[in-house]
Each structure stands twice: as structure tokens, then as C-alpha cells.
XYZ file of C-alpha atoms in Angstrom:
94
model
C -6.340 -31.730 -13.719
C -3.477 -32.695 -11.434
C -2.762 -28.674 -10.843
C -6.737 -27.899 -10.873
C -6.607 -30.452 -7.878
C -3.705 -29.141 -6.281
C -5.019 -25.821 -5.922
C -8.869 -26.159 -5.585
C -8.902 -29.534 -3.480
C -8.859 -28.124 -0.075
C -11.713 -25.747 -0.841
C -14.114 -28.999 -1.836
C -13.112 -29.675 -5.660
C -12.570 -33.318 -6.295
C -10.791 -34.290 -9.544
C -11.729 -37.673 -10.226
C -9.942 -39.173 -13.715
C -11.548 -41.996 -15.051
C -9.213 -43.980 -17.369
C -10.957 -46.318 -20.095
C -9.618 -49.782 -20.926
C -5.993 -49.241 -20.615
C -3.667 -52.116 -18.502
C -4.456 -51.579 -14.998
C -0.555 -52.005 -14.078
C 0.372 -49.764 -17.169
C -2.238 -47.035 -15.658
C -0.597 -47.697 -11.915
C 2.362 -47.004 -13.504
C 1.782 -43.935 -14.989
C -0.143 -42.343 -12.284
C 3.094 -43.019 -9.828
C 5.592 -41.497 -12.417
C 3.380 -38.460 -13.081
C 3.154 -38.029 -8.811
C -0.875 -37.831 -9.341
C -2.668 -37.329 -6.258
C -6.287 -36.911 -7.288
C -8.587 -39.865 -7.570
C -8.216 -42.082 -10.816
C -10.737 -44.626 -11.644
C -10.173 -47.607 -14.207
C -12.952 -49.038 -16.377
C -11.804 -51.986 -18.040
C -14.417 -51.555 -20.893
C -15.037 -48.331 -23.359
C -18.587 -49.545 -23.344
C -19.218 -48.994 -19.816
C -17.801 -45.517 -20.240
C -19.976 -44.963 -22.717
C -23.108 -45.719 -20.610
C -22.005 -42.911 -18.682
C -21.711 -40.565 -21.975
C -18.194 -40.909 -22.223
C -17.375 -40.743 -26.094
C -14.209 -39.196 -25.855
C -11.372 -38.474 -23.937
C -10.820 -36.431 -22.046
C -14.344 -35.908 -21.152
C -14.887 -33.687 -17.776
C -17.962 -33.522 -15.846
C -18.709 -30.640 -13.466
C -20.975 -31.897 -10.535
C -21.981 -29.311 -7.900
C -22.070 -29.868 -4.097
C -25.650 -31.430 -4.046
C -24.454 -34.135 -6.696
C -26.063 -32.202 -9.877
C -24.021 -32.405 -13.021
C -23.462 -28.754 -14.036
C -21.464 -29.505 -16.893
C -19.882 -31.254 -19.232
C -16.719 -30.837 -21.483
C -15.430 -32.945 -24.444
C -11.616 -32.718 -25.371
C -8.748 -30.765 -23.879
C -9.669 -27.603 -22.057
C -7.125 -24.875 -20.333
C -8.677 -25.992 -16.738
C -5.671 -24.066 -15.048
C -6.033 -21.227 -17.271
C -7.938 -17.960 -16.272
C -11.155 -18.831 -17.756
C -11.005 -22.231 -16.418
C -10.030 -21.430 -12.698
C -13.032 -18.492 -12.884
C -15.438 -21.496 -14.064
C -14.299 -23.582 -11.327
C -14.145 -20.976 -8.497
C -17.623 -20.091 -9.487
C -18.553 -23.659 -8.954
C -17.190 -23.951 -5.806
C -18.688 -21.004 -4.498
C -22.236 -22.351 -5.195
């Protein structure tokens, strides 16, 4: 997702990672070690994540410019691959 953020961030795509339940300090250390520049939100409780429909990780929500949920993917996806990039370009163009 970091590659996607780097490629599409200046076109209006926002990547927000939500981490469930890990120690906040460990998460901050990982973000720093991986040079993550996209936003990372930490939820201390997996139950809070479930209230947003997050039942597994990773879960990706696709939200258009109007704030409408236009897609949801559970599990790893090749977002930086050709099909993933095509989908993201179409979403940005809306």
C-alpha cells in the first residue's frame, strides 16, 4: 500500500492503514523502520475494528471523493499490479 500511496497520493488518493490491537510503540517502530509515509491509525481494540466491519486483516475500503464506500476487499491484493492500479485510476477519475 505504501507503493500505491507514493504513486497516487498526489492525484488525490488517500491511503489510511488501520492497525488493530498491537502495541502502539511496536507499531510506531515498525512504521519508522519501513519508512511508511501514508497515514496509520491505531485501534487498541479489535472489537472496535469489528464495529467498522473489519473482520480480518488486511481489509481495504475504497471510498470515493464524495466519501461514499464504493468497494471493500478482505485479504491481500496486488494493488500495485496492473489490475489494482487500473481500478485505482478509475476510482480517482470519478
